[in-house]
Amino acid sequence: MKILEINHMKKSFDDLEVIKDISLSVNEGEVLSIIGPSGSGKSTVLRCATMLEKMDGGELIYLGEHAAEMNNEGRSVYASKKDLKRIHKHFGLVFQSFNLFPHYSVLKNIIDAPMSVDKISRKEAEERAMALLKKLGLEDKKDAYPFQLSGGQQQRVSIARALALQPKILFFDEPTSALDPELTGEVLKVIKELAQDNMTMIIVTHEMQFAKELSDRIIFMEDGVIQGEGTPEDIFNTENERIKDFIGKFAG
Amino acid sequence: MEFSFMLMQLGKGFLATVQVFALTLIFSLPLGLLISFGRMSKIFPVRLITKFYISVMRGTPLMLQLIVVYFAPFYVFGLQLPRSYRFTAVIVAFVLNYAAYFAEIYRSGIESMPVGQYEAAKVLGYNKGQTFFKIILPQVIKRVLPPVTNETITLVKDTSLAFVLSVVEMFTAAKQIAASETTIMPLMVAGLFYYIFNLVVALGMEQLEKKLNYYR
């Protein structure tokens, strides 16, 4: 079953065409990594898919439901507010800079959205949160405030916060770019565990080795288009000079 | 004149001072938030009007504003208002003036919030009201507390301007006694009252700041 389908996504900022024509889809339980140089538009794809940005053209479909349809000219036409609110529940996003709420404790960061958005009881929200914290090895941090945590811990809390809403697909926007190498490992480990639990994920990353190990599929993006797509073996053994060159820079 | 009698007179004036102070804060703090929304509105005319309002309130003497609020109903609308309107006029003028200052303080606080906080809230499904009142406003309050303390302390001293409309607050009372008894003693005592009042205000605000220091 297709969790996400993007067809002919286009996005410009003023005169700058950031995404030229991107189509991709993700099946249930699949892990898709998007790699590519800075400015290639990969983060913008995530921002459009999570509706932080409105795309100019193309379709956006979650579990068969249209968040945006294309009109005759290929322009995006978004669904009604009510429909979008429902579609919103299908996905979660983990930011590069965590964006935890600093005035909320770890526990409150995780339970507040389920309680005030999904209207579940405090008891249920706390049970859910504690199970997640336990899984992510942060049980003892439930009463801490974000500023008291390391970057790696903050990122794990933000993953728990996203998971607490039980999304069907989780997006990661360079989840380890703000972390030093020592802390990167603990976050990657958590994402790997999620992959083992068959969580559907799209990960924008610069961690090549990680993408190679974890992904079912990798997309290489440059200049707002998909330059290459395939299994990790396909991408890492490609004959495409540009992709070879890019991956080579990271490898060595 | 007995010293105790003077203290009693000043004490009565002090009550009026506290009233003006408290009522002004109670109304201008929320009104300022509303005005800051107007100042940041996406609708151009709303933005323009609030910007003009703020510039007039900050750009003309509060004393003049007191006079305008008091006399406008009569000169503009021909309304005959009772004498008790004086006190109302003082409160209205103070609230209108202070709300303008508070609006700019709120705006600076709101605009300093990182966009990531809004984006995180949006992706988690919070609606606009929830985002503002649960996520943004509590953090803004922490950020704007020092400048709000400044304004609040200025307000304590500004209450003395109520004399323009013959509302007898502490400073007016002190002046009257000083004139009739030809001594500056009452003015000095009034000064001490203001100082102590502000000490209490500053202490209270410091406590509030400490209380909000549980996060960074």
mmCIF file with all atom_site columns, N, CA, C and O in Angstrom, chain A residues 47 50-52 85 88 91-93 95 99-104 112-113 116-117 119 145 147 161-162 165, chain B residues 113-128 130 133-136 138-139 213-216:
data_model
loop_
_atom_site.group_PDB
_atom_site.id
_atom_site.type_symbol
_atom_site.label_atom_id
_atom_site.label_alt_id
_atom_site.label_comp_id
_atom_site.label_asym_id
_atom_site.label_entity_id
_atom_site.label_seq_id
_atom_site.pdbx_PDB_ins_code
_atom_site.Cartn_x
_atom_site.Cartn_y
_atom_site.Cartn_z
_atom_site.occupancy
_atom_site.B_iso_or_equiv
_atom_site.pdbx_formal_charge
_atom_site.auth_seq_id
_atom_site.auth_comp_id
_atom_site.auth_asym_id
_atom_site.auth_atom_id
_atom_site.pdbx_PDB_model_num
ATOM 1   N N  . ARG A 1 47  ? 9.553  19.804 3.147  1.00 0.00 ? 47  ARG A N  1
ATOM 2   C CA . ARG A 1 47  ? 8.725  20.903 3.647  1.00 0.00 ? 47  ARG A CA 1
ATOM 3   C C  . ARG A 1 47  ? 7.410  20.995 2.873  1.00 0.00 ? 47  ARG A C  1
ATOM 4   O O  . ARG A 1 47  ? 6.388  21.356 3.435  1.00 0.00 ? 47  ARG A O  1
ATOM 5   N N  . THR A 1 50  ? 5.219  17.957 3.988  1.00 0.00 ? 50  THR A N  1
ATOM 6   C CA . THR A 1 50  ? 4.630  18.132 5.318  1.00 0.00 ? 50  THR A CA 1
ATOM 7   C C  . THR A 1 50  ? 3.790  19.407 5.399  1.00 0.00 ? 50  THR A C  1
ATOM 8   O O  . THR A 1 50  ? 3.350  19.799 6.476  1.00 0.00 ? 50  THR A O  1
ATOM 9   N N  . MET A 1 51  ? 3.608  20.043 4.248  1.00 0.00 ? 51  MET A N  1
ATOM 10  C CA . MET A 1 51  ? 2.753  21.228 4.110  1.00 0.00 ? 51  MET A CA 1
ATOM 11  C C  . MET A 1 51  ? 3.218  22.428 4.928  1.00 0.00 ? 51  MET A C  1
ATOM 12  O O  . MET A 1 51  ? 2.431  23.295 5.284  1.00 0.00 ? 51  MET A O  1
ATOM 13  N N  . LEU A 1 52  ? 4.529  22.477 5.231  1.00 0.00 ? 52  LEU A N  1
ATOM 14  C CA . LEU A 1 52  ? 5.083  23.693 5.808  1.00 0.00 ? 52  LEU A CA 1
ATOM 15  C C  . LEU A 1 52  ? 5.239  24.733 4.702  1.00 0.00 ? 52  LEU A C  1
ATOM 16  O O  . LEU A 1 52  ? 5.248  25.933 4.949  1.00 0.00 ? 52  LEU A O  1
ATOM 17  N N  . LYS A 1 85  ? -6.715 18.778 7.753  1.00 0.00 ? 85  LYS A N  1
ATOM 18  C CA . LYS A 1 85  ? -6.506 18.508 9.172  1.00 0.00 ? 85  LYS A CA 1
ATOM 19  C C  . LYS A 1 85  ? -6.443 17.001 9.413  1.00 0.00 ? 85  LYS A C  1
ATOM 20  O O  . LYS A 1 85  ? -5.635 16.505 10.187 1.00 0.00 ? 85  LYS A O  1
ATOM 21  N N  . HIS A 1 88  ? -3.254 15.580 7.871  1.00 0.00 ? 88  HIS A N  1
ATOM 22  C CA . HIS A 1 88  ? -2.118 15.966 8.699  1.00 0.00 ? 88  HIS A CA 1
ATOM 23  C C  . HIS A 1 88  ? -1.725 14.887 9.700  1.00 0.00 ? 88  HIS A C  1
ATOM 24  O O  . HIS A 1 88  ? -0.566 14.733 10.058 1.00 0.00 ? 88  HIS A O  1
ATOM 25  N N  . PHE A 1 91  ? 1.177  12.036 9.038  1.00 0.00 ? 91  PHE A N  1
ATOM 26  C CA . PHE A 1 91  ? 2.637  12.170 9.019  1.00 0.00 ? 91  PHE A CA 1
ATOM 27  C C  . PHE A 1 91  ? 3.192  12.942 10.210 1.00 0.00 ? 91  PHE A C  1
ATOM 28  O O  . PHE A 1 91  ? 2.486  13.688 10.875 1.00 0.00 ? 91  PHE A O  1
ATOM 29  N N  . GLY A 1 92  ? 4.469  12.701 10.479 1.00 0.00 ? 92  GLY A N  1
ATOM 30  C CA . GLY A 1 92  ? 5.201  13.453 11.484 1.00 0.00 ? 92  GLY A CA 1
ATOM 31  C C  . GLY A 1 92  ? 6.522  13.908 10.893 1.00 0.00 ? 92  GLY A C  1
ATOM 32  O O  . GLY A 1 92  ? 6.970  13.348 9.893  1.00 0.00 ? 92  GLY A O  1
ATOM 33  N N  . LEU A 1 93  ? 7.115  14.924 11.507 1.00 0.00 ? 93  LEU A N  1
ATOM 34  C CA . LEU A 1 93  ? 8.380  15.452 10.983 1.00 0.00 ? 93  LEU A CA 1
ATOM 35  C C  . LEU A 1 93  ? 9.357  15.675 12.125 1.00 0.00 ? 93  LEU A C  1
ATOM 36  O O  . LEU A 1 93  ? 9.003  16.227 13.169 1.00 0.00 ? 93  LEU A O  1
ATOM 37  N N  . PHE A 1 95  ? 12.806 17.611 12.970 1.00 0.00 ? 95  PHE A N  1
ATOM 38  C CA . PHE A 1 95  ? 13.580 18.723 12.422 1.00 0.00 ? 95  PHE A CA 1
ATOM 39  C C  . PHE A 1 95  ? 15.076 18.579 12.695 1.00 0.00 ? 95  PHE A C  1
ATOM 40  O O  . PHE A 1 95  ? 15.475 17.946 13.679 1.00 0.00 ? 95  PHE A O  1
ATOM 41  N N  . ASN A 1 99  ? 13.585 21.694 17.586 1.00 0.00 ? 99  ASN A N  1
ATOM 42  C CA . ASN A 1 99  ? 12.400 22.516 17.827 1.00 0.00 ? 99  ASN A CA 1
ATOM 43  C C  . ASN A 1 99  ? 11.490 21.977 18.928 1.00 0.00 ? 99  ASN A C  1
ATOM 44  O O  . ASN A 1 99  ? 10.271 22.012 18.816 1.00 0.00 ? 99  ASN A O  1
ATOM 45  N N  . LEU A 1 100 ? 12.108 21.510 19.996 1.00 0.00 ? 100 LEU A N  1
ATOM 46  C CA . LEU A 1 100 ? 11.307 21.159 21.167 1.00 0.00 ? 100 LEU A CA 1
ATOM 47  C C  . LEU A 1 100 ? 10.760 22.444 21.776 1.00 0.00 ? 100 LEU A C  1
ATOM 48  O O  . LEU A 1 100 ? 11.281 23.528 21.525 1.00 0.00 ? 100 LEU A O  1
ATOM 49  N N  . PHE A 1 101 ? 9.695  22.305 22.579 1.00 0.00 ? 101 PHE A N  1
ATOM 50  C CA . PHE A 1 101 ? 9.157  23.478 23.251 1.00 0.00 ? 101 PHE A CA 1
ATOM 51  C C  . PHE A 1 101 ? 9.907  23.664 24.569 1.00 0.00 ? 101 PHE A C  1
ATOM 52  O O  . PHE A 1 101 ? 9.781  22.857 25.478 1.00 0.00 ? 101 PHE A O  1
ATOM 53  N N  . PRO A 1 102 ? 10.707 24.743 24.671 1.00 0.00 ? 102 PRO A N  1
ATOM 54  C CA . PRO A 1 102 ? 11.632 24.863 25.808 1.00 0.00 ? 102 PRO A CA 1
ATOM 55  C C  . PRO A 1 102 ? 10.935 25.023 27.157 1.00 0.00 ? 102 PRO A C  1
ATOM 56  O O  . PRO A 1 102 ? 11.513 24.694 28.183 1.00 0.00 ? 102 PRO A O  1
ATOM 57  N N  . HIS A 1 103 ? 9.691  25.543 27.125 1.00 0.00 ? 103 HIS A N  1
ATOM 58  C CA . HIS A 1 103 ? 9.011  25.789 28.400 1.00 0.00 ? 103 HIS A CA 1
ATOM 59  C C  . HIS A 1 103 ? 8.238  24.563 28.893 1.00 0.00 ? 103 HIS A C  1
ATOM 60  O O  . HIS A 1 103 ? 7.607  24.619 29.931 1.00 0.00 ? 103 HIS A O  1
ATOM 61  N N  . TYR A 1 104 ? 8.271  23.483 28.106 1.00 0.00 ? 104 TYR A N  1
ATOM 62  C CA . TYR A 1 104 ? 7.610  22.245 28.520 1.00 0.00 ? 104 TYR A CA 1
ATOM 63  C C  . TYR A 1 104 ? 8.653  21.206 28.917 1.00 0.00 ? 104 TYR A C  1
ATOM 64  O O  . TYR A 1 104 ? 9.709  21.104 28.284 1.00 0.00 ? 104 TYR A O  1
ATOM 65  N N  . ASP A 1 112 ? 1.516  16.718 25.105 1.00 0.00 ? 112 ASP A N  1
ATOM 66  C CA . ASP A 1 112 ? 0.625  17.857 24.877 1.00 0.00 ? 112 ASP A CA 1
ATOM 67  C C  . ASP A 1 112 ? -0.138 17.784 23.555 1.00 0.00 ? 112 ASP A C  1
ATOM 68  O O  . ASP A 1 112 ? -1.340 18.030 23.525 1.00 0.00 ? 112 ASP A O  1
ATOM 69  N N  . ALA A 1 113 ? 0.574  17.440 22.477 1.00 0.00 ? 113 ALA A N  1
ATOM 70  C CA . ALA A 1 113 ? -0.130 17.377 21.187 1.00 0.00 ? 113 ALA A CA 1
ATOM 71  C C  . ALA A 1 113 ? -1.190 16.267 21.164 1.00 0.00 ? 113 ALA A C  1
ATOM 72  O O  . ALA A 1 113 ? -2.324 16.513 20.762 1.00 0.00 ? 113 ALA A O  1
ATOM 73  N N  . SER A 1 116 ? -4.068 17.814 23.271 1.00 0.00 ? 116 SER A N  1
ATOM 74  C CA . SER A 1 116 ? -4.813 18.988 22.814 1.00 0.00 ? 116 SER A CA 1
ATOM 75  C C  . SER A 1 116 ? -5.185 18.906 21.330 1.00 0.00 ? 116 SER A C  1
ATOM 76  O O  . SER A 1 116 ? -6.073 19.623 20.885 1.00 0.00 ? 116 SER A O  1
ATOM 77  N N  . VAL A 1 117 ? -4.531 18.037 20.570 1.00 0.00 ? 117 VAL A N  1
ATOM 78  C CA . VAL A 1 117 ? -4.903 17.913 19.158 1.00 0.00 ? 117 VAL A CA 1
ATOM 79  C C  . VAL A 1 117 ? -5.801 16.691 18.936 1.00 0.00 ? 117 VAL A C  1
ATOM 80  O O  . VAL A 1 117 ? -6.880 16.794 18.361 1.00 0.00 ? 117 VAL A O  1
ATOM 81  N N  . LYS A 1 119 ? -7.098 14.941 21.399 1.00 0.00 ? 119 LYS A N  1
ATOM 82  C CA . LYS A 1 119 ? -8.063 14.885 22.504 1.00 0.00 ? 119 LYS A CA 1
ATOM 83  C C  . LYS A 1 119 ? -8.082 13.534 23.213 1.00 0.00 ? 119 LYS A C  1
ATOM 84  O O  . LYS A 1 119 ? -9.148 13.057 23.614 1.00 0.00 ? 119 LYS A O  1
ATOM 85  N N  . TYR A 1 145 ? 13.947 19.540 31.445 1.00 0.00 ? 145 TYR A N  1
ATOM 86  C CA . TYR A 1 145 ? 13.592 20.504 30.407 1.00 0.00 ? 145 TYR A CA 1
ATOM 87  C C  . TYR A 1 145 ? 14.612 20.403 29.279 1.00 0.00 ? 145 TYR A C  1
ATOM 88  O O  . TYR A 1 145 ? 15.759 20.013 29.521 1.00 0.00 ? 145 TYR A O  1
ATOM 89  N N  . PHE A 1 147 ? 16.621 22.275 27.758 1.00 0.00 ? 147 PHE A N  1
ATOM 90  C CA . PHE A 1 147 ? 17.966 22.870 27.868 1.00 0.00 ? 147 PHE A CA 1
ATOM 91  C C  . PHE A 1 147 ? 18.899 22.020 28.736 1.00 0.00 ? 147 PHE A C  1
ATOM 92  O O  . PHE A 1 147 ? 20.105 22.204 28.715 1.00 0.00 ? 147 PHE A O  1
ATOM 93  N N  . ARG A 1 161 ? 8.192  12.732 20.437 1.00 0.00 ? 161 ARG A N  1
ATOM 94  C CA . ARG A 1 161 ? 7.069  13.665 20.308 1.00 0.00 ? 161 ARG A CA 1
ATOM 95  C C  . ARG A 1 161 ? 6.314  13.403 19.015 1.00 0.00 ? 161 ARG A C  1
ATOM 96  O O  . ARG A 1 161 ? 5.080  13.408 18.999 1.00 0.00 ? 161 ARG A O  1
ATOM 97  N N  . ALA A 1 162 ? 7.066  13.162 17.921 1.00 0.00 ? 162 ALA A N  1
ATOM 98  C CA . ALA A 1 162 ? 6.413  12.899 16.637 1.00 0.00 ? 162 ALA A CA 1
ATOM 99  C C  . ALA A 1 162 ? 5.692  11.554 16.666 1.00 0.00 ? 162 ALA A C  1
ATOM 100 O O  . ALA A 1 162 ? 4.566  11.424 16.175 1.00 0.00 ? 162 ALA A O  1
ATOM 101 N N  . LEU A 1 165 ? 2.005  10.844 18.247 1.00 0.00 ? 165 LEU A N  1
ATOM 102 C CA . LEU A 1 165 ? 0.774  11.080 17.474 1.00 0.00 ? 165 LEU A CA 1
ATOM 103 C C  . LEU A 1 165 ? 0.483  9.914  16.530 1.00 0.00 ? 165 LEU A C  1
ATOM 104 O O  . LEU A 1 165 ? -0.448 9.971  15.732 1.00 0.00 ? 165 LEU A O  1
ATOM 105 N N  . MET B 2 113 ? 10.642 35.319 18.273 1.00 0.00 ? 113 MET B N  1
ATOM 106 C CA . MET B 2 113 ? 10.471 33.871 18.436 1.00 0.00 ? 113 MET B CA 1
ATOM 107 C C  . MET B 2 113 ? 10.977 33.140 17.195 1.00 0.00 ? 113 MET B C  1
ATOM 108 O O  . MET B 2 113 ? 10.648 33.516 16.074 1.00 0.00 ? 113 MET B O  1
ATOM 109 N N  . PRO B 2 114 ? 11.768 32.070 17.390 1.00 0.00 ? 114 PRO B N  1
ATOM 110 C CA . PRO B 2 114 ? 12.265 31.335 16.225 1.00 0.00 ? 114 PRO B CA 1
ATOM 111 C C  . PRO B 2 114 ? 11.115 30.693 15.447 1.00 0.00 ? 114 PRO B C  1
ATOM 112 O O  . PRO B 2 114 ? 10.155 30.195 16.051 1.00 0.00 ? 114 PRO B O  1
ATOM 113 N N  . VAL B 2 115 ? 11.215 30.718 14.135 1.00 0.00 ? 115 VAL B N  1
ATOM 114 C CA . VAL B 2 115 ? 10.151 30.199 13.276 1.00 0.00 ? 115 VAL B CA 1
ATOM 115 C C  . VAL B 2 115 ? 9.955  28.695 13.504 1.00 0.00 ? 115 VAL B C  1
ATOM 116 O O  . VAL B 2 115 ? 8.856  28.166 13.323 1.00 0.00 ? 115 VAL B O  1
ATOM 117 N N  . GLY B 2 116 ? 11.004 28.021 13.965 1.00 0.00 ? 116 GLY B N  1
ATOM 118 C CA . GLY B 2 116 ? 10.925 26.587 14.234 1.00 0.00 ? 116 GLY B CA 1
ATOM 119 C C  . GLY B 2 116 ? 9.846  26.223 15.246 1.00 0.00 ? 116 GLY B C  1
ATOM 120 O O  . GLY B 2 116 ? 9.272  25.134 15.182 1.00 0.00 ? 116 GLY B O  1
ATOM 121 N N  . GLN B 2 117 ? 9.568  27.120 16.183 1.00 0.00 ? 117 GLN B N  1
ATOM 122 C CA . GLN B 2 117 ? 8.527  26.845 17.170 1.00 0.00 ? 117 GLN B CA 1
ATOM 123 C C  . GLN B 2 117 ? 7.151  26.792 16.502 1.00 0.00 ? 117 GLN B C  1
ATOM 124 O O  . GLN B 2 117 ? 6.330  25.941 16.821 1.00 0.00 ? 117 GLN B O  1
ATOM 125 N N  . TYR B 2 118 ? 6.916  27.719 15.567 1.00 0.00 ? 118 TYR B N  1
ATOM 126 C CA . TYR B 2 118 ? 5.649  27.715 14.842 1.00 0.00 ? 118 TYR B CA 1
ATOM 127 C C  . TYR B 2 118 ? 5.545  26.463 13.964 1.00 0.00 ? 118 TYR B C  1
ATOM 128 O O  . TYR B 2 118 ? 4.492  25.840 13.882 1.00 0.00 ? 118 TYR B O  1
ATOM 129 N N  . GLU B 2 119 ? 6.658  26.120 13.322 1.00 0.00 ? 119 GLU B N  1
ATOM 130 C CA . GLU B 2 119 ? 6.635  24.984 12.401 1.00 0.00 ? 119 GLU B CA 1
ATOM 131 C C  . GLU B 2 119 ? 6.423  23.674 13.143 1.00 0.00 ? 119 GLU B C  1
ATOM 132 O O  . GLU B 2 119 ? 5.649  22.824 12.702 1.00 0.00 ? 119 GLU B O  1
ATOM 133 N N  . ALA B 2 120 ? 7.094  23.532 14.292 1.00 0.00 ? 120 ALA B N  1
ATOM 134 C CA . ALA B 2 120 ? 6.908  22.317 15.081 1.00 0.00 ? 120 ALA B CA 1
ATOM 135 C C  . ALA B 2 120 ? 5.442  22.202 15.492 1.00 0.00 ? 120 ALA B C  1
ATOM 136 O O  . ALA B 2 120 ? 4.833  21.139 15.379 1.00 0.00 ? 120 ALA B O  1
ATOM 137 N N  . ALA B 2 121 ? 4.866  23.307 15.953 1.00 0.00 ? 121 ALA B N  1
ATOM 138 C CA . ALA B 2 121 ? 3.467  23.291 16.386 1.00 0.00 ? 121 ALA B CA 1
ATOM 139 C C  . ALA B 2 121 ? 2.547  22.944 15.217 1.00 0.00 ? 121 ALA B C  1
ATOM 140 O O  . ALA B 2 121 ? 1.606  22.158 15.359 1.00 0.00 ? 121 ALA B O  1
ATOM 141 N N  . LYS B 2 122 ? 2.853  23.503 14.063 1.00 0.00 ? 122 LYS B N  1
ATOM 142 C CA . LYS B 2 122 ? 1.997  23.255 12.899 1.00 0.00 ? 122 LYS B CA 1
ATOM 143 C C  . LYS B 2 122 ? 2.023  21.781 12.503 1.00 0.00 ? 122 LYS B C  1
ATOM 144 O O  . LYS B 2 122 ? 0.976  21.176 12.258 1.00 0.00 ? 122 LYS B O  1
ATOM 145 N N  . VAL B 2 123 ? 3.229  21.217 12.450 1.00 0.00 ? 123 VAL B N  1
ATOM 146 C CA . VAL B 2 123 ? 3.342  19.813 12.043 1.00 0.00 ? 123 VAL B CA 1
ATOM 147 C C  . VAL B 2 123 ? 2.668  18.895 13.069 1.00 0.00 ? 123 VAL B C  1
ATOM 148 O O  . VAL B 2 123 ? 2.112  17.857 12.720 1.00 0.00 ? 123 VAL B O  1
ATOM 149 N N  . LEU B 2 124 ? 2.697  19.295 14.348 1.00 0.00 ? 124 LEU B N  1
ATOM 150 C CA . LEU B 2 124 ? 2.052  18.474 15.374 1.00 0.00 ? 124 LEU B CA 1
ATOM 151 C C  . LEU B 2 124 ? 0.531  18.626 15.343 1.00 0.00 ? 124 LEU B C  1
ATOM 152 O O  . LEU B 2 124 ? -0.173 17.938 16.063 1.00 0.00 ? 124 LEU B O  1
ATOM 153 N N  . GLY B 2 125 ? 0.043  19.553 14.534 1.00 0.00 ? 125 GLY B N  1
ATOM 154 C CA . GLY B 2 125 ? -1.405 19.680 14.362 1.00 0.00 ? 125 GLY B CA 1
ATOM 155 C C  . GLY B 2 125 ? -2.070 20.722 15.243 1.00 0.00 ? 125 GLY B C  1
ATOM 156 O O  . GLY B 2 125 ? -3.293 20.827 15.263 1.00 0.00 ? 125 GLY B O  1
ATOM 157 N N  . TYR B 2 126 ? -1.289 21.514 15.985 1.00 0.00 ? 126 TYR B N  1
ATOM 158 C CA . TYR B 2 126 ? -1.893 22.588 16.781 1.00 0.00 ? 126 TYR B CA 1
ATOM 159 C C  . TYR B 2 126 ? -2.559 23.590 15.839 1.00 0.00 ? 126 TYR B C  1
ATOM 160 O O  . TYR B 2 126 ? -2.006 23.904 14.780 1.00 0.00 ? 126 TYR B O  1
ATOM 161 N N  . ASN B 2 127 ? -3.721 24.110 16.242 1.00 0.00 ? 127 ASN B N  1
ATOM 162 C CA . ASN B 2 127 ? -4.316 25.175 15.430 1.00 0.00 ? 127 ASN B CA 1
ATOM 163 C C  . ASN B 2 127 ? -3.665 26.507 15.822 1.00 0.00 ? 127 ASN B C  1
ATOM 164 O O  . ASN B 2 127 ? -2.841 26.560 16.737 1.00 0.00 ? 127 ASN B O  1
ATOM 165 N N  . LYS B 2 128 ? -4.070 27.587 15.141 1.00 0.00 ? 128 LYS B N  1
ATOM 166 C CA . LYS B 2 128 ? -3.380 28.869 15.352 1.00 0.00 ? 128 LYS B CA 1
ATOM 167 C C  . LYS B 2 128 ? -3.505 29.379 16.784 1.00 0.00 ? 128 LYS B C  1
ATOM 168 O O  . LYS B 2 128 ? -2.548 29.872 17.361 1.00 0.00 ? 128 LYS B O  1
ATOM 169 N N  . GLN B 2 130 ? -4.103 27.596 19.568 1.00 0.00 ? 130 GLN B N  1
ATOM 170 C CA . GLN B 2 130 ? -3.304 26.754 20.467 1.00 0.00 ? 130 GLN B CA 1
ATOM 171 C C  . GLN B 2 130 ? -1.827 27.095 20.344 1.00 0.00 ? 130 GLN B C  1
ATOM 172 O O  . GLN B 2 130 ? -1.122 27.200 21.344 1.00 0.00 ? 130 GLN B O  1
ATOM 173 N N  . PHE B 2 133 ? -1.290 30.564 22.140 1.00 0.00 ? 133 PHE B N  1
ATOM 174 C CA . PHE B 2 133 ? -1.469 30.634 23.591 1.00 0.00 ? 133 PHE B CA 1
ATOM 175 C C  . PHE B 2 133 ? -0.687 29.579 24.371 1.00 0.00 ? 133 PHE B C  1
ATOM 176 O O  . PHE B 2 133 ? -0.305 29.804 25.510 1.00 0.00 ? 133 PHE B O  1
ATOM 177 N N  . LYS B 2 134 ? -0.434 28.418 23.748 1.00 0.00 ? 134 LYS B N  1
ATOM 178 C CA . LYS B 2 134 ? 0.289  27.375 24.474 1.00 0.00 ? 134 LYS B CA 1
ATOM 179 C C  . LYS B 2 134 ? 1.787  27.425 24.233 1.00 0.00 ? 134 LYS B C  1
ATOM 180 O O  . LYS B 2 134 ? 2.570  27.154 25.136 1.00 0.00 ? 134 LYS B O  1
ATOM 181 N N  . ILE B 2 135 ? 2.173  27.743 22.999 1.00 0.00 ? 135 ILE B N  1
ATOM 182 C CA . ILE B 2 135 ? 3.598  27.643 22.651 1.00 0.00 ? 135 ILE B CA 1
ATOM 183 C C  . ILE B 2 135 ? 4.283  29.006 22.619 1.00 0.00 ? 135 ILE B C  1
ATOM 184 O O  . ILE B 2 135 ? 5.337  29.197 23.227 1.00 0.00 ? 135 ILE B O  1
ATOM 185 N N  . ILE B 2 136 ? 3.680  29.956 21.918 1.00 0.00 ? 136 ILE B N  1
ATOM 186 C CA . ILE B 2 136 ? 4.374  31.226 21.686 1.00 0.00 ? 136 ILE B CA 1
ATOM 187 C C  . ILE B 2 136 ? 4.266  32.178 22.885 1.00 0.00 ? 136 ILE B C  1
ATOM 188 O O  . ILE B 2 136 ? 5.285  32.622 23.430 1.00 0.00 ? 136 ILE B O  1
ATOM 189 N N  . PRO B 2 138 ? 3.636  32.013 26.185 1.00 0.00 ? 138 PRO B N  1
ATOM 190 C CA . PRO B 2 138 ? 4.402  31.805 27.427 1.00 0.00 ? 138 PRO B CA 1
ATOM 191 C C  . PRO B 2 138 ? 5.883  32.163 27.257 1.00 0.00 ? 138 PRO B C  1
ATOM 192 O O  . PRO B 2 138 ? 6.484  32.727 28.169 1.00 0.00 ? 138 PRO B O  1
ATOM 193 N N  . GLN B 2 139 ? 6.434  31.859 26.103 1.00 0.00 ? 139 GLN B N  1
ATOM 194 C CA . GLN B 2 139 ? 7.852  32.176 25.875 1.00 0.00 ? 139 GLN B CA 1
ATOM 195 C C  . GLN B 2 139 ? 8.043  33.667 25.654 1.00 0.00 ? 139 GLN B C  1
ATOM 196 O O  . GLN B 2 139 ? 9.067  34.239 26.045 1.00 0.00 ? 139 GLN B O  1
ATOM 197 N N  . ASN B 2 213 ? 12.473 31.259 35.279 1.00 0.00 ? 213 ASN B N  1
ATOM 198 C CA . ASN B 2 213 ? 13.830 30.835 34.935 1.00 0.00 ? 213 ASN B CA 1
ATOM 199 C C  . ASN B 2 213 ? 14.004 29.326 34.956 1.00 0.00 ? 213 ASN B C  1
ATOM 200 O O  . ASN B 2 213 ? 15.110 28.832 34.855 1.00 0.00 ? 213 ASN B O  1
ATOM 201 N N  . TYR B 2 214 ? 12.890 28.594 35.100 1.00 0.00 ? 214 TYR B N  1
ATOM 202 C CA . TYR B 2 214 ? 13.013 27.141 35.152 1.00 0.00 ? 214 TYR B CA 1
ATOM 203 C C  . TYR B 2 214 ? 13.374 26.564 33.790 1.00 0.00 ? 214 TYR B C  1
ATOM 204 O O  . TYR B 2 214 ? 13.741 25.415 33.673 1.00 0.00 ? 214 TYR B O  1
ATOM 205 N N  . TYR B 2 215 ? 13.272 27.386 32.751 1.00 0.00 ? 215 TYR B N  1
ATOM 206 C CA . TYR B 2 215 ? 13.721 26.912 31.447 1.00 0.00 ? 215 TYR B CA 1
ATOM 207 C C  . TYR B 2 215 ? 14.509 27.988 30.741 1.00 0.00 ? 215 TYR B C  1
ATOM 208 O O  . TYR B 2 215 ? 14.497 29.140 31.162 1.00 0.00 ? 215 TYR B O  1
ATOM 209 N N  . ARG B 2 216 ? 15.199 27.592 29.695 1.00 0.00 ? 216 ARG B N  1
ATOM 210 C CA . ARG B 2 216 ? 15.970 28.561 28.914 1.00 0.00 ? 216 ARG B CA 1
ATOM 211 C C  . ARG B 2 216 ? 15.585 28.483 27.467 1.00 0.00 ? 216 ARG B C  1
ATOM 212 O O  . ARG B 2 216 ? 15.072 27.462 27.016 1.00 0.00 ? 216 ARG B O  1
#
